[in-house]
Each structure stands twice: as C-alpha cells, then as structure tokens.
Amino acid sequence: MNTKIFDISPEVIDSSLLLEAAKIIKCGGLVAFPTETVYGLGADATDAQAAEKIYAAKGRPSDNPLIIHIASPEDADRYAYTDELYYALARAFMPGPLTVIMKKKDTVPESVTGGLDTVAVRCPSHPIASELIRECGVAIAAPSANLSGSPSPTTAAHVISDLDGIIDGIICGGECEIGLESTIVKIDGDKLTLLRPGAITADALRCVCDNVEIAASVTEALAENERPLSPGMKYRHYAPSVPLVLLEGEPDYILTFLHNAQNAERCAILCYHEELDELRCERLIDIGAQDDLATQAQRLFAALRRADELECDVIYAHLPCKDGIGLALYNRLIRAAAHTVLHVTRDNLKHH
C-alpha cells in the first residue's frame, strides 16, 4: 500500500489536506493523526469492517477494545448512554485526555468494543484531531498508531516507522504534548473505576466524584481468564524488543548498580537528568529531572523506542512513584517490563 503523508501544522491547519484525510476515513480507510496524548490510528467508529482493519494493521488482539473519539462532549449521546456523572466529567476535563466508558448504543459495532456492551469515549483537545473528527461527521475509533505491543507513538516519525505501507494515510502534526495515553474511567452508578491512569490523576477525578476506585489492574497483571475492560489492560504493552528491568531502592545503590552494569553488559539506561554526569556517556537516555514527572511522561515512549535502536541486550529504568501522574508512568513501565522489578540492595550489588 502507498501511504499518503499529510504534513499539517496544528497552528495553521490546511483545510484541503484535512478534507482529503477525512475522505479516506469516510470511505472506510485508516488514517493516523496526532492528539494531545499520542498519535491515534483512526477509522469510522460506526463501520465494523473499518474497525477490523485497525486490528489487522496493528496486529492487535480483537478482544482489546478501541476508544472512539468525538468532536464535542455532547456527541457522546449518539454512541453511549450518558448520565449526570459523564457530563460532570465533561465539564471538568473535556476536551482533554480523559476517556469515559459507558453502556454503548447500537450505533457502535461490537468489533469496535471488543465484543463488550460498553464503549470508551474521548473528546481530544488537539486542534488537528478535533477538526478531523468534525470533517468526518462521525466518531473516529482510534487506538495508538503503532504495531501492537510496541511503545506508543508520540511523533509522526514513530508512526511512519511502524505503519508506512500498511495504512492509507498519516497526518504529520508535530510532537504530542502529553506523551502518555488518556486516563480511562468506567462509570458505575455514582462510582468511577480508574482503569488506566494518565495526565488526569485520581486526585483530579475525586474533585468531581467522591467515589473513585483504582482498579487492581493498574499496578498488577490481569488474571489469565480476566477480560480487558479498556485498552492496555491485558497484554504486554509499550514494550521495547529487549528486556526492560525496573530498579527500586536507595538512589546511591541504584547508581552503583548502573555503574557496574555499564562495565559488565551492553545495557541502555533511562536515567534522570541529574545522573548524566555520574554515568559513562554510553547508551544513556535522559528521561528528565527526577522530580519532573510531566517531562518524564512526555519523553517515555520516545525513550523506549530510542533504547531499541542502541544495540543493547537489556534496558534499565527507575521504578516510578505512584503519586499524581507518577501512577501513569508506573502503569506504562510495569507493563513494558512485564512486571520485572529488581530491588537493589547492598547484598545484590555484590553479585552484579
């Protein structure tokens, strides 16, 4: 397939190029586009066959539900049974990086929802995404625009690397601002269940809804027979091609461990900015300052992709905290590492 590349600036949107991209989607094709979180791989959310093309292009398991993207919060009523809590969330966080799971209407085929009777709905704030949805006149189903399991794309170059020649079009619209996928919550009466953390934190959600429960799957692996209720729950996600090991422990011990690792093996290291001068300048990737979680989030997926290019046998990274957006970082890294965490102590330093 010859993939059409659309170079569109989010500051001055070229309406003729956007119309061309929208036409592809309206005709059942696939177009990748930027959002404020990551790049999405878009298709008509009401077209069952178009949704099936997304799964095929990504190599994505068909029971892994897709998120549908709408142009304004009110459009959710066309696709889901909304309620007062949904509109309270919409007033607080939409357009923006929040996805809400509700009972679906028949306008959404089951191929979009992974066979579930619920649908995940999001209203992105990125100007290109917003205008593209408006031009299509229909919700756009869009998971991240990468091959399934690999780190999510935060630049058009990442999308081109994964999907050029596989999908119909790619809109190049610059780097994504947030860098981690949206927060996902499920409405259950007057309660919210947080299924995937993101830039909108649990504390922020509690400003709208008193009863916010964090699903065990945010930090733990799903059971073998447990069905994913939202994207990113069940399968190994965001993963580089070589093993990723997360390190926890005293900072001095971790730094010594990394010194030793650089001498003993071909390793890439996602290090804090403060550690750059302490380690040998070889396969080092600056993830941001230790206390700057927003920058770490924005850089994470690009860093994992970069590490994959460095001809290493293992990647080391710090295990994030679980506070604020740190929970989102923790969630992505624990899945990318397939829950491989090494607690660095004085004793195991001696054996490395």
mmCIF file of C-alpha atoms in Angstrom:
data_model
loop_
_atom_site.group_PDB
_atom_site.id
_atom_site.type_symbol
_atom_site.label_atom_id
_atom_site.label_comp_id
_atom_site.label_asym_id
_atom_site.label_seq_id
_atom_site.Cartn_x
_atom_site.Cartn_y
_atom_site.Cartn_z
ATOM 1 C CA MET A 1 0.000 0.000 0.000
ATOM 2 C CA ASN A 2 1.177 3.533 -0.808
ATOM 3 C CA THR A 3 0.655 5.519 2.400
ATOM 4 C CA LYS A 4 -0.256 9.167 1.810
ATOM 5 C CA ILE A 5 1.653 11.577 4.086
ATOM 6 C CA PHE A 6 -0.216 14.759 5.074
ATOM 7 C CA ASP A 7 2.006 17.493 6.515
ATOM 8 C CA ILE A 8 -0.410 19.657 8.533
ATOM 9 C CA SER A 9 0.553 22.290 11.095
ATOM 10 C CA PRO A 10 -1.655 22.420 14.207
ATOM 11 C CA GLU A 11 -1.189 26.211 14.276
ATOM 12 C CA VAL A 12 -2.464 26.808 10.715
ATOM 13 C CA ILE A 13 -4.495 23.804 9.596
ATOM 14 C CA ASP A 14 -4.541 23.205 5.830
ATOM 15 C CA SER A 15 -8.253 22.507 5.308
ATOM 16 C CA SER A 16 -7.784 20.950 1.845
ATOM 17 C CA LEU A 17 -5.355 18.338 3.199
ATOM 18 C CA LEU A 18 -7.600 17.702 6.194
ATOM 19 C CA LEU A 19 -10.592 17.168 3.881
ATOM 20 C CA GLU A 20 -8.571 14.639 1.893
ATOM 21 C CA ALA A 21 -7.641 12.754 5.059
ATOM 22 C CA ALA A 22 -11.264 12.827 6.270
ATOM 23 C CA LYS A 23 -12.439 11.436 2.924
ATOM 24 C CA ILE A 24 -10.190 8.393 3.402
ATOM 25 C CA ILE A 25 -11.819 7.680 6.774
ATOM 26 C CA LYS A 26 -15.341 8.246 5.427
ATOM 27 C CA CYS A 27 -14.582 5.725 2.659
ATOM 28 C CA GLY A 28 -13.562 3.048 5.162
ATOM 29 C CA GLY A 29 -9.803 3.668 5.224
ATOM 30 C CA LEU A 30 -7.272 4.191 8.014
ATOM 31 C CA VAL A 31 -5.527 7.476 8.834
ATOM 32 C CA ALA A 32 -3.095 8.114 11.704
ATOM 33 C CA PHE A 33 -3.395 11.537 13.336
ATOM 34 C CA PRO A 34 -1.918 13.459 16.283
ATOM 35 C CA THR A 35 -3.689 14.020 19.581
ATOM 36 C CA GLU A 36 -2.507 15.751 22.744
ATOM 37 C CA THR A 37 -1.683 12.308 24.233
ATOM 38 C CA VAL A 38 -0.224 10.066 21.484
ATOM 39 C CA TYR A 39 -0.845 9.540 17.762
ATOM 40 C CA GLY A 40 -4.050 7.602 17.030
ATOM 41 C CA LEU A 41 -4.898 5.221 14.186
ATOM 42 C CA GLY A 42 -8.314 6.354 13.019
ATOM 43 C CA ALA A 43 -11.262 4.707 11.281
ATOM 44 C CA ASP A 44 -15.021 5.328 11.099
ATOM 45 C CA ALA A 45 -16.294 4.151 14.507
ATOM 46 C CA THR A 46 -19.661 3.105 13.019
ATOM 47 C CA ASP A 47 -18.094 0.905 10.315
ATOM 48 C CA ALA A 48 -17.469 -2.632 11.594
ATOM 49 C CA GLN A 49 -15.181 -3.531 8.690
ATOM 50 C CA ALA A 50 -13.090 -0.384 9.132
ATOM 51 C CA ALA A 51 -12.580 -1.260 12.793
ATOM 52 C CA GLU A 52 -11.449 -4.739 11.787
ATOM 53 C CA LYS A 53 -8.837 -3.106 9.527
ATOM 54 C CA ILE A 54 -7.383 -1.358 12.606
ATOM 55 C CA TYR A 55 -6.885 -4.687 14.383
ATOM 56 C CA ALA A 56 -5.271 -6.170 11.269
ATOM 57 C CA ALA A 57 -2.941 -3.208 10.669
ATOM 58 C CA LYS A 58 -1.715 -3.167 14.272
ATOM 59 C CA GLY A 59 -1.695 -6.915 14.822
ATOM 60 C CA ARG A 60 -3.967 -6.168 17.780
ATOM 61 C CA PRO A 61 -5.984 -8.872 19.608
ATOM 62 C CA SER A 62 -9.666 -8.458 18.704
ATOM 63 C CA ASP A 63 -10.855 -8.566 22.339
ATOM 64 C CA ASN A 64 -8.842 -5.410 23.118
ATOM 65 C CA PRO A 65 -11.464 -2.613 22.855
ATOM 66 C CA LEU A 66 -10.931 0.607 20.908
ATOM 67 C CA ILE A 67 -11.604 4.181 22.051
ATOM 68 C CA ILE A 68 -13.956 6.306 19.959
ATOM 69 C CA HIS A 69 -13.085 9.999 19.558
ATOM 70 C CA ILE A 70 -15.765 12.683 19.301
ATOM 71 C CA ALA A 71 -15.659 16.374 18.340
ATOM 72 C CA SER A 72 -17.654 17.696 21.317
ATOM 73 C CA PRO A 73 -18.722 16.091 24.625
ATOM 74 C CA GLU A 74 -22.403 16.225 23.641
ATOM 75 C CA ASP A 75 -21.730 13.904 20.687
ATOM 76 C CA ALA A 76 -21.362 11.026 23.167
ATOM 77 C CA ASP A 77 -25.159 10.772 23.254
ATOM 78 C CA ARG A 78 -25.089 9.363 19.693
ATOM 79 C CA TYR A 79 -22.940 6.420 20.774
ATOM 80 C CA ALA A 80 -23.445 5.824 24.514
ATOM 81 C CA TYR A 81 -25.994 6.121 27.319
ATOM 82 C CA THR A 82 -24.675 9.199 29.124
ATOM 83 C CA ASP A 83 -25.663 10.408 32.577
ATOM 84 C CA GLU A 84 -25.081 13.278 35.009
ATOM 85 C CA LEU A 85 -21.677 11.968 36.080
ATOM 86 C CA TYR A 86 -20.485 11.836 32.478
ATOM 87 C CA TYR A 87 -21.454 15.476 31.956
ATOM 88 C CA ALA A 88 -19.822 16.498 35.240
ATOM 89 C CA LEU A 89 -16.599 14.875 33.986
ATOM 90 C CA ALA A 90 -17.062 16.520 30.601
ATOM 91 C CA ARG A 91 -17.406 19.979 32.143
ATOM 92 C CA ALA A 92 -14.237 19.451 34.170
ATOM 93 C CA PHE A 93 -11.955 17.681 31.708
ATOM 94 C CA MET A 94 -13.239 17.821 28.095
ATOM 95 C CA PRO A 95 -11.907 18.409 25.572
ATOM 96 C CA GLY A 96 -8.847 16.722 27.050
ATOM 97 C CA PRO A 97 -7.063 13.484 27.936
ATOM 98 C CA LEU A 98 -9.986 11.655 29.584
ATOM 99 C CA THR A 99 -11.792 8.561 28.264
ATOM 100 C CA VAL A 100 -15.109 7.509 29.824
ATOM 101 C CA ILE A 101 -16.565 4.001 29.488
ATOM 102 C CA MET A 102 -20.377 3.768 29.343
ATOM 103 C CA LYS A 103 -23.046 1.404 28.025
ATOM 104 C CA LYS A 104 -22.941 1.531 24.235
ATOM 105 C CA LYS A 105 -25.731 2.218 21.781
ATOM 106 C CA ASP A 106 -26.314 0.154 18.625
ATOM 107 C CA THR A 107 -24.574 2.834 16.530
ATOM 108 C CA VAL A 108 -21.248 1.316 17.688
ATOM 109 C CA PRO A 109 -20.480 -2.162 16.297
ATOM 110 C CA GLU A 110 -19.091 -4.837 18.615
ATOM 111 C CA SER A 111 -15.898 -5.023 16.538
ATOM 112 C CA VAL A 112 -15.071 -1.580 17.986
ATOM 113 C CA THR A 113 -15.789 -2.582 21.594
ATOM 114 C CA GLY A 114 -14.047 -5.961 21.572
ATOM 115 C CA GLY A 115 -17.425 -7.666 21.983
ATOM 116 C CA LEU A 116 -18.290 -5.695 25.128
ATOM 117 C CA ASP A 117 -21.626 -3.926 25.697
ATOM 118 C CA THR A 118 -19.742 -0.778 26.726
ATOM 119 C CA VAL A 119 -17.884 1.837 24.694
ATOM 120 C CA ALA A 120 -14.918 4.045 25.602
ATOM 121 C CA VAL A 121 -15.486 7.694 24.587
ATOM 122 C CA ARG A 122 -12.988 10.559 24.412
ATOM 123 C CA CYS A 123 -13.067 14.162 23.186
ATOM 124 C CA PRO A 124 -9.482 15.160 22.256
ATOM 125 C CA SER A 125 -8.264 18.743 22.610
ATOM 126 C CA HIS A 126 -5.660 18.639 19.809
ATOM 127 C CA PRO A 127 -6.798 21.008 17.026
ATOM 128 C CA ILE A 128 -5.993 18.573 14.185
ATOM 129 C CA ALA A 129 -7.821 15.691 15.876
ATOM 130 C CA SER A 130 -10.801 17.885 16.648
ATOM 131 C CA GLU A 131 -11.097 19.256 13.092
ATOM 132 C CA LEU A 132 -10.602 15.805 11.530
ATOM 133 C CA ILE A 133 -13.491 14.363 13.560
ATOM 134 C CA ARG A 134 -15.718 17.314 12.595
ATOM 135 C CA GLU A 135 -14.894 16.882 8.915
ATOM 136 C CA CYS A 136 -15.692 13.162 9.105
ATOM 137 C CA GLY A 137 -19.076 13.890 10.710
ATOM 138 C CA VAL A 138 -18.795 10.692 12.732
ATOM 139 C CA ALA A 139 -16.849 9.403 15.727
ATOM 140 C CA ILE A 140 -13.384 8.060 14.930
ATOM 141 C CA ALA A 141 -12.264 4.790 16.511
ATOM 142 C CA ALA A 142 -8.569 5.169 17.250
ATOM 143 C CA PRO A 143 -6.113 3.164 19.322
ATOM 144 C CA SER A 144 -2.478 4.283 19.378
ATOM 145 C CA ALA A 145 -0.925 4.297 15.890
ATOM 146 C CA ASN A 146 1.765 1.691 16.476
ATOM 147 C CA LEU A 147 2.266 -2.018 15.982
ATOM 148 C CA SER A 148 0.552 -3.783 18.863
ATOM 149 C CA GLY A 149 2.717 -4.141 21.945
ATOM 150 C CA SER A 150 5.430 -1.675 20.915
ATOM 151 C CA PRO A 151 5.857 1.767 22.546
ATOM 152 C CA SER A 152 3.085 4.201 21.617
ATOM 153 C CA PRO A 153 3.996 6.872 19.035
ATOM 154 C CA THR A 154 4.462 10.482 20.125
ATOM 155 C CA THR A 155 5.818 11.758 16.779
ATOM 156 C CA ALA A 156 4.836 11.160 13.159
ATOM 157 C CA ALA A 157 8.258 9.556 12.598
ATOM 158 C CA HIS A 158 7.293 6.818 15.090
ATOM 159 C CA VAL A 159 4.071 6.162 13.139
ATOM 160 C CA ILE A 160 5.890 6.088 9.795
ATOM 161 C CA SER A 161 8.426 3.635 11.224
ATOM 162 C CA ASP A 162 5.647 1.239 12.296
ATOM 163 C CA LEU A 163 2.852 1.673 9.750
ATOM 164 C CA ASP A 164 4.170 3.171 6.490
ATOM 165 C CA GLY A 165 2.918 0.955 3.664
ATOM 166 C CA ILE A 166 0.303 -0.650 5.932
ATOM 167 C CA ILE A 167 -2.308 2.141 6.332
ATOM 168 C CA ASP A 168 -3.861 4.661 3.936
ATOM 169 C CA GLY A 169 -2.645 7.932 5.430
ATOM 170 C CA ILE A 170 -0.551 9.569 8.152
ATOM 171 C CA ILE A 171 -1.049 13.159 9.303
ATOM 172 C CA CYS A 172 2.269 14.640 10.434
ATOM 173 C CA GLY A 173 1.302 17.222 13.045
ATOM 174 C CA GLY A 174 4.290 17.579 15.339
ATOM 175 C CA GLU A 175 5.154 16.104 18.714
ATOM 176 C CA CYS A 176 2.432 15.122 21.189
ATOM 177 C CA GLU A 177 2.238 17.390 24.224
ATOM 178 C CA ILE A 178 1.430 14.866 26.983
ATOM 179 C CA GLY A 179 3.101 11.704 25.656
ATOM 180 C CA LEU A 180 1.013 9.145 27.595
ATOM 181 C CA GLU A 181 -2.399 7.848 26.572
ATOM 182 C CA SER A 182 -5.564 9.224 28.129
ATOM 183 C CA THR A 183 -6.872 8.433 31.589
ATOM 184 C CA ILE A 184 -9.658 5.814 31.330
ATOM 185 C CA VAL A 185 -12.538 5.624 33.807
ATOM 186 C CA LYS A 186 -15.662 3.464 33.876
ATOM 187 C CA ILE A 187 -18.928 4.853 35.206
ATOM 188 C CA ASP A 188 -20.878 2.536 37.501
ATOM 189 C CA GLY A 189 -23.776 4.440 39.058
ATOM 190 C CA ASP A 190 -22.249 7.156 41.247
ATOM 191 C CA LYS A 191 -18.826 5.444 41.269
ATOM 192 C CA LEU A 192 -15.819 5.757 38.963
ATOM 193 C CA THR A 193 -13.303 2.965 38.430
ATOM 194 C CA LEU A 194 -9.919 4.138 37.175
ATOM 195 C CA LEU A 195 -8.782 1.537 34.631
ATOM 196 C CA ARG A 196 -5.828 3.364 33.074
ATOM 197 C CA PRO A 197 -4.097 6.348 34.702
ATOM 198 C CA GLY A 198 -2.961 9.328 32.647
ATOM 199 C CA ALA A 199 -2.488 13.084 32.853
ATOM 200 C CA ILE A 200 -5.832 13.446 34.640
ATOM 201 C CA THR A 201 -4.979 11.970 38.028
ATOM 202 C CA ALA A 202 -7.087 10.114 40.578
ATOM 203 C CA ASP A 203 -6.992 13.181 42.832
ATOM 204 C CA ALA A 204 -8.294 15.364 39.995
ATOM 205 C CA LEU A 205 -11.131 12.887 39.372
ATOM 206 C CA ARG A 206 -12.038 12.977 43.067
ATOM 207 C CA CYS A 207 -12.728 16.703 42.706
ATOM 208 C CA VAL A 208 -15.695 15.683 40.534
ATOM 209 C CA CYS A 209 -16.664 12.311 42.013
ATOM 210 C CA ASP A 210 -16.127 11.384 45.664
ATOM 211 C CA ASN A 211 -16.099 7.659 44.923
ATOM 212 C CA VAL A 212 -13.076 6.838 42.725
ATOM 213 C CA GLU A 213 -11.671 3.333 42.926
ATOM 214 C CA ILE A 214 -8.335 2.412 41.311
ATOM 215 C CA ALA A 215 -8.584 -0.971 39.570
ATOM 216 C CA ALA A 216 -6.065 -3.595 40.693
ATOM 217 C CA SER A 217 -5.065 -3.992 37.023
ATOM 218 C CA VAL A 218 -3.462 -0.515 37.089
ATOM 219 C CA THR A 219 -0.493 -1.912 39.017
ATOM 220 C CA GLU A 220 -1.000 -5.693 38.768
ATOM 221 C CA ALA A 221 -1.296 -8.119 35.857
ATOM 222 C CA LEU A 222 -4.770 -9.335 34.868
ATOM 223 C CA ALA A 223 -5.628 -12.934 35.685
ATOM 224 C CA GLU A 224 -5.380 -15.373 32.763
ATOM 225 C CA ASN A 225 -9.149 -15.576 32.228
ATOM 226 C CA GLU A 226 -9.945 -11.936 33.081
ATOM 227 C CA ARG A 227 -11.332 -9.873 30.226
ATOM 228 C CA PRO A 228 -9.861 -6.408 29.475
ATOM 229 C CA LEU A 229 -12.444 -3.640 30.004
ATOM 230 C CA SER A 230 -10.246 -0.993 28.399
ATOM 231 C CA PRO A 231 -7.182 -0.741 26.146
ATOM 232 C CA GLY A 232 -3.813 -1.528 27.702
ATOM 233 C CA MET A 233 -5.039 -3.808 30.489
ATOM 234 C CA LYS A 234 -4.334 -7.377 29.489
ATOM 235 C CA TYR A 235 -1.438 -7.653 27.115
ATOM 236 C CA ARG A 236 2.227 -6.776 27.393
ATOM 237 C CA HIS A 237 2.189 -3.182 26.240
ATOM 238 C CA TYR A 238 4.551 -0.363 25.327
ATOM 239 C CA ALA A 239 7.414 -2.849 25.211
ATOM 240 C CA PRO A 240 10.841 -2.498 23.584
ATOM 241 C CA SER A 241 12.256 -5.568 21.817
ATOM 242 C CA VAL A 242 14.810 -6.365 24.548
ATOM 243 C CA PRO A 243 14.077 -6.959 28.256
ATOM 244 C CA LEU A 244 13.310 -3.902 30.379
ATOM 245 C CA VAL A 245 14.185 -4.103 34.089
ATOM 246 C CA LEU A 246 12.873 -1.543 36.575
ATOM 247 C CA LEU A 247 15.067 -0.628 39.533
ATOM 248 C CA GLU A 248 13.913 0.358 43.004
ATOM 249 C CA GLY A 249 15.960 1.049 46.132
ATOM 250 C CA GLU A 250 18.240 3.677 47.640
ATOM 251 C CA PRO A 251 19.465 6.182 44.999
ATOM 252 C CA ASP A 252 23.146 5.537 45.829
ATOM 253 C CA TYR A 253 22.681 1.795 45.482
ATOM 254 C CA ILE A 254 20.909 2.202 42.135
ATOM 255 C CA LEU A 255 23.665 4.484 40.830
ATOM 256 C CA THR A 256 26.320 1.943 41.845
ATOM 257 C CA PHE A 257 24.272 -0.820 40.197
ATOM 258 C CA LEU A 258 24.144 1.189 36.966
ATOM 259 C CA HIS A 259 27.913 1.849 37.103
ATOM 260 C CA ASN A 260 28.504 -1.884 37.437
ATOM 261 C CA ALA A 261 26.013 -2.705 34.679
ATOM 262 C CA GLN A 262 27.760 -0.369 32.233
ATOM 263 C CA ASN A 263 31.003 -2.261 32.838
ATOM 264 C CA ALA A 264 29.504 -5.743 32.698
ATOM 265 C CA GLU A 265 26.900 -5.770 29.920
ATOM 266 C CA ARG A 266 25.507 -3.999 26.879
ATOM 267 C CA CYS A 267 22.797 -2.000 28.587
ATOM 268 C CA ALA A 268 20.776 1.094 27.772
ATOM 269 C CA ILE A 269 19.753 3.277 30.706
ATOM 270 C CA LEU A 270 16.774 5.602 31.034
ATOM 271 C CA CYS A 271 18.365 7.889 33.601
ATOM 272 C CA TYR A 272 17.357 11.026 35.441
ATOM 273 C CA HIS A 273 18.905 14.256 34.177
ATOM 274 C CA GLU A 274 20.847 14.584 37.430
ATOM 275 C CA GLU A 275 22.562 11.236 36.777
ATOM 276 C CA LEU A 276 24.038 12.117 33.367
ATOM 277 C CA ASP A 277 27.354 13.298 34.804
ATOM 278 C CA GLU A 278 27.569 10.307 37.150
ATOM 279 C CA LEU A 279 27.403 7.631 34.448
ATOM 280 C CA ARG A 280 29.545 6.865 31.420
ATOM 281 C CA CYS A 281 28.124 8.570 28.332
ATOM 282 C CA GLU A 282 27.177 5.363 26.560
ATOM 283 C CA ARG A 283 23.607 4.291 25.716
ATOM 284 C CA LEU A 284 22.251 6.878 28.162
ATOM 285 C CA ILE A 285 18.810 8.399 27.583
ATOM 286 C CA ASP A 286 17.802 11.466 29.592
ATOM 287 C CA ILE A 287 14.241 10.869 30.809
ATOM 288 C CA GLY A 288 14.065 14.239 32.627
ATOM 289 C CA ALA A 289 14.705 15.577 36.120
ATOM 290 C CA GLN A 290 13.895 13.210 38.978
ATOM 291 C CA ASP A 291 11.062 15.402 40.282
ATOM 292 C CA ASP A 292 9.714 16.420 36.851
ATOM 293 C CA LEU A 293 7.152 13.689 36.260
ATOM 294 C CA ALA A 294 5.412 15.554 33.418
ATOM 295 C CA THR A 295 8.625 15.660 31.368
ATOM 296 C CA GLN A 296 9.323 12.007 32.136
ATOM 297 C CA ALA A 297 5.834 11.134 30.887
ATOM 298 C CA GLN A 298 6.253 13.186 27.725
ATOM 299 C CA ARG A 299 9.604 11.531 26.926
ATOM 300 C CA LEU A 300 8.898 7.947 27.991
ATOM 301 C CA PHE A 301 7.726 6.275 24.792
ATOM 302 C CA ALA A 302 10.292 8.055 22.616
ATOM 303 C CA ALA A 303 12.974 6.952 25.119
ATOM 304 C CA LEU A 304 11.881 3.313 24.910
ATOM 305 C CA ARG A 305 11.980 3.482 21.121
ATOM 306 C CA ARG A 306 15.412 5.134 21.225
ATOM 307 C CA ALA A 307 16.721 2.427 23.556
ATOM 308 C CA ASP A 308 15.647 -0.162 20.995
ATOM 309 C CA GLU A 309 17.971 1.453 18.449
ATOM 310 C CA LEU A 310 21.080 1.270 20.662
ATOM 311 C CA GLU A 311 22.046 -2.388 20.108
ATOM 312 C CA CYS A 312 21.708 -3.331 23.759
ATOM 313 C CA ASP A 313 20.793 -6.583 25.493
ATOM 314 C CA VAL A 314 18.859 -5.056 28.381
ATOM 315 C CA ILE A 315 17.315 -1.696 29.325
ATOM 316 C CA TYR A 316 17.310 -0.341 32.877
ATOM 317 C CA ALA A 317 14.957 2.347 34.167
ATOM 318 C CA HIS A 318 13.835 3.686 37.536
ATOM 319 C CA LEU A 319 10.603 2.369 39.017
ATOM 320 C CA PRO A 320 8.396 5.493 39.274
ATOM 321 C CA CYS A 321 6.434 6.570 42.311
ATOM 322 C CA LYS A 322 2.652 6.134 42.315
ATOM 323 C CA ASP A 323 1.751 9.742 43.161
ATOM 324 C CA GLY A 324 -0.065 12.009 40.697
ATOM 325 C CA ILE A 325 0.999 11.371 37.103
ATOM 326 C CA GLY A 326 3.658 9.059 38.557
ATOM 327 C CA LEU A 327 0.939 6.380 38.686
ATOM 328 C CA ALA A 328 0.565 6.651 34.888
ATOM 329 C CA LEU A 329 4.332 6.319 34.435
ATOM 330 C CA TYR A 330 4.349 3.337 36.796
ATOM 331 C CA ASN A 331 1.479 1.709 34.886
ATOM 332 C CA ARG A 332 3.185 2.051 31.479
ATOM 333 C CA LEU A 333 6.628 0.974 32.669
ATOM 334 C CA ILE A 334 5.421 -2.014 34.687
ATOM 335 C CA ARG A 335 3.689 -3.323 31.554
ATOM 336 C CA ALA A 336 6.626 -2.550 29.278
ATOM 337 C CA ALA A 337 8.825 -4.504 31.709
ATOM 338 C CA ALA A 338 6.313 -7.366 32.018
ATOM 339 C CA HIS A 339 6.358 -6.647 35.790
ATOM 340 C CA THR A 340 10.139 -7.226 36.075
ATOM 341 C CA VAL A 341 11.321 -5.192 39.081
ATOM 342 C CA LEU A 342 14.721 -5.532 40.793
ATOM 343 C CA HIS A 343 15.032 -4.252 44.349
ATOM 344 C CA VAL A 344 18.639 -3.058 44.558
ATOM 345 C CA THR A 345 20.258 -3.669 47.957
ATOM 346 C CA ARG A 346 23.804 -3.691 49.304
ATOM 347 C CA ASP A 347 23.739 -7.514 49.103
ATOM 348 C CA ASN A 348 22.738 -7.930 45.474
ATOM 349 C CA LEU A 349 25.180 -5.191 44.430
ATOM 350 C CA LYS A 350 27.970 -7.565 45.374
ATOM 351 C CA HIS A 351 26.687 -10.210 42.963
ATOM 352 C CA HIS A 352 26.284 -7.963 39.932
#
